[in-house]
C-alpha angles and dihedrals in degrees: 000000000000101000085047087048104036099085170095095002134158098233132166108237094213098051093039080054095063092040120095103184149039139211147189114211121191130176084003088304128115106228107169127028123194139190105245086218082172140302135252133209111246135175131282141186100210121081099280084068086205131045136176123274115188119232111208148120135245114258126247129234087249099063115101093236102048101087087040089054106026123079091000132134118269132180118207111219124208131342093298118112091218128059133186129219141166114261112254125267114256137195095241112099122218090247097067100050088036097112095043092064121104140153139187126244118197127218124178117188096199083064101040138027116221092198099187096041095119092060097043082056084058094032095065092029092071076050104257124126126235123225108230138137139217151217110245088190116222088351105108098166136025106068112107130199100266103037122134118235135200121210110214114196105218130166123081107302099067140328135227152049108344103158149019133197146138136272114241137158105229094185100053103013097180097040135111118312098242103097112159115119146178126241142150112314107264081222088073087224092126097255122110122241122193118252142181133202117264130198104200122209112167128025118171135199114277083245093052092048117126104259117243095229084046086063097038087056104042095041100024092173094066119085094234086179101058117162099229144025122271110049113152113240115237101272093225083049100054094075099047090044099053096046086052084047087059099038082053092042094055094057094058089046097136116240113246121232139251123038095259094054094035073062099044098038088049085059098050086048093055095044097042079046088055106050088043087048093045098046091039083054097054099050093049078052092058097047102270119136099223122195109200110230100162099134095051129043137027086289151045106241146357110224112201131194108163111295097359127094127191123185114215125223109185121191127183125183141162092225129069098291093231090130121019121192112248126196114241081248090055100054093037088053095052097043087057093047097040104177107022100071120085121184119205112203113200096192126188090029111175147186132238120234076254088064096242125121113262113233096206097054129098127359146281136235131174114189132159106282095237106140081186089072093059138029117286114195129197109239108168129019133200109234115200118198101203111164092353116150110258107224 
């Protein structure tokens, strides 16, 4: 039904941008629904020469919106073929699919010249995030503060995941979710284009980018060639692709310089390795499935059980473990998902005289991740110089 149904149609590529779903109404009953994962451009006969046809997939009785969509009662409204409406409310609160939302964001840089690259991929290798926003295309609405996005690199000199941040809103931080917003066209044409926030935390070089067919082949049922900005990732897709992006990332992690720090770097990193692989364990333990993303995104791992999400800040150190140094993306995460973050703190680690990390010594601790609930002290800032007199 779907690939007899699915086009030509004459749609309007900003509108089909904002819509989720699709479905087929008969007799005033709506008797197929479908996930919009994008749209393409195909031939036509008539005078447009081209028309849309919609890429998607059925949905499944165990998504929340099948009994809502399918077998209901429709009612078709005027002569045009095609209607919109507003989805259906479910039961199922923001908060418990939070961390399973994602969107794509596009960049070509034949297009577009993203003159200080170089220095965001820096930047969120020492581990710190860039402020930044992007276009969504024709989207205007859907992203949510707190979303995850995924920058993929198109254009002729090299396709594929290039990027991953965060959506935020900078200039009302605790507002309405809706943050999206329009502003003058970054073509510089006059014309205005939609954009939303981004926190970027990780940005790799174009050679160390995750290749399209890569994707196409590891997650088949997401368009990984859309043809604007914008396009919601596949919600049962987002965890396992996050989990292969920092699996990727963490291949690419650039090597420090100087004997001395190549030692002393190898010893953070084991110890950083011990306390995520003791507080991943335990939650496997306790019937979680975890997903490690510890080389992408303000935290370390993301612990699922059905509906629920938990997203896992792991710390190891060799003191006490009374303070613990946190990134900006981490505190700001976990403000905007109060409840849903938990920290584990392995204190008094130690190496054996074999320089591994020995597993009996110190002490553990798992709390609920609020930095509200502490004192959080500023221990570095970014100076810009902006138009400061050279002397």
């Amino acid at each position: 039904m779907w690939q007899h149904n699915r086009g030509r149609w004459d749609l309007n590529e900003a509108r089909i941008a904002e819509e989720t779903y699709a479905t087929f109404v008969h007799d005033d009953r709506t008797v197929a629904a479908y996930k919009i994962n994008g749209y393409e451009r195909v031939s036509d006969p008539g005078p447009k020469a081209t028309k849309i046809a919609l890429i998607g997939e059925p949905l499944t009785s165990a998504d929340p919106l099948y009994d809502l969509l399918v077998d209901q009662h429709a009612i078709h409204r005027g002569r045009n073929a095609i209607n919109y409406v507003a989805d259906p409310e479910t039961e199922v609160s923001s908060e418990s699919v939070a961390g399973h939302r994602a969107f794509l964001l596009t960049w070509n840089p034949d297009n577009w010249d993203w003159a200080d690259y170089r220095d965001c991929v820096l930047t969120t290798q020492e581990g710190h995030t860039v402020d930044g926003r992007w276009s969504t295309g024709g989207r205007r609405t859907g992203i949510r503060r707190g979303d995850r996005v995924f920058l993929l690199r198109q254009g002729t000199r090299g396709r594929g995941l290039i990027g991953s941040g965060e959506a935020v809103d900078f200039a009302d931080p605790s507002g309405v979710d809706e943050i999206i917003y329009p502003d003058a066209h970054w073509d510089n044409t006059g014309a205005t284009a939609n954009y939303v926030d981004v926190l970027w935390d990780r940005l790799v070089e174009p050679d160390d980018m995750l290749p399209t067919d890569q994707l196409q082949e590891e997650f088949p049922a997401q368009n990984w060639t859309p043809m604007a900005s914008g396009t919601e990732i596949q919600p049962d897709v987002v965890v396992d692709l996050q989990a292969s992006w920092s699996e990727h990332v963490g291949r690419t992690r650039p090597a420090g310089g100087g004997q001395g720090r190549l030692v002393d770097a190898a010893r953070r990193k084991a110890i950083e390795d011990a306390a995520q692989d003791w507080l991943m364990e335990h939650y496997r333990d306790e019937g979680w499935v975890v997903r490690d993303t510890r080389y992408d995104g303000p935290y370390d791992a993301v612990a699922t059980k059905g509906r629920q999400t938990l997203y896992l800040e792991a710390k190891g150190t060799q003191s006490n473990g009374d303070a613990v140094f946190v990134t900006r993306g981490e505190v700001e995460h976990a403000r905007r998902h109060r409840g849903s973050c938990v920290i584990g703190i392995w204190s008094g680690m130690r190496f054996t005289s074999d320089g591994i990390v020995d597993q009996e010594a110190g002490e553990v601790l798992i709390l609920p991740f609020d930095p509200d609930t502490g004192t959080l002290t500023a221990l570095q800032y970014r100076w810009d110089l902006g138009d400061s007199d050279v002397v």
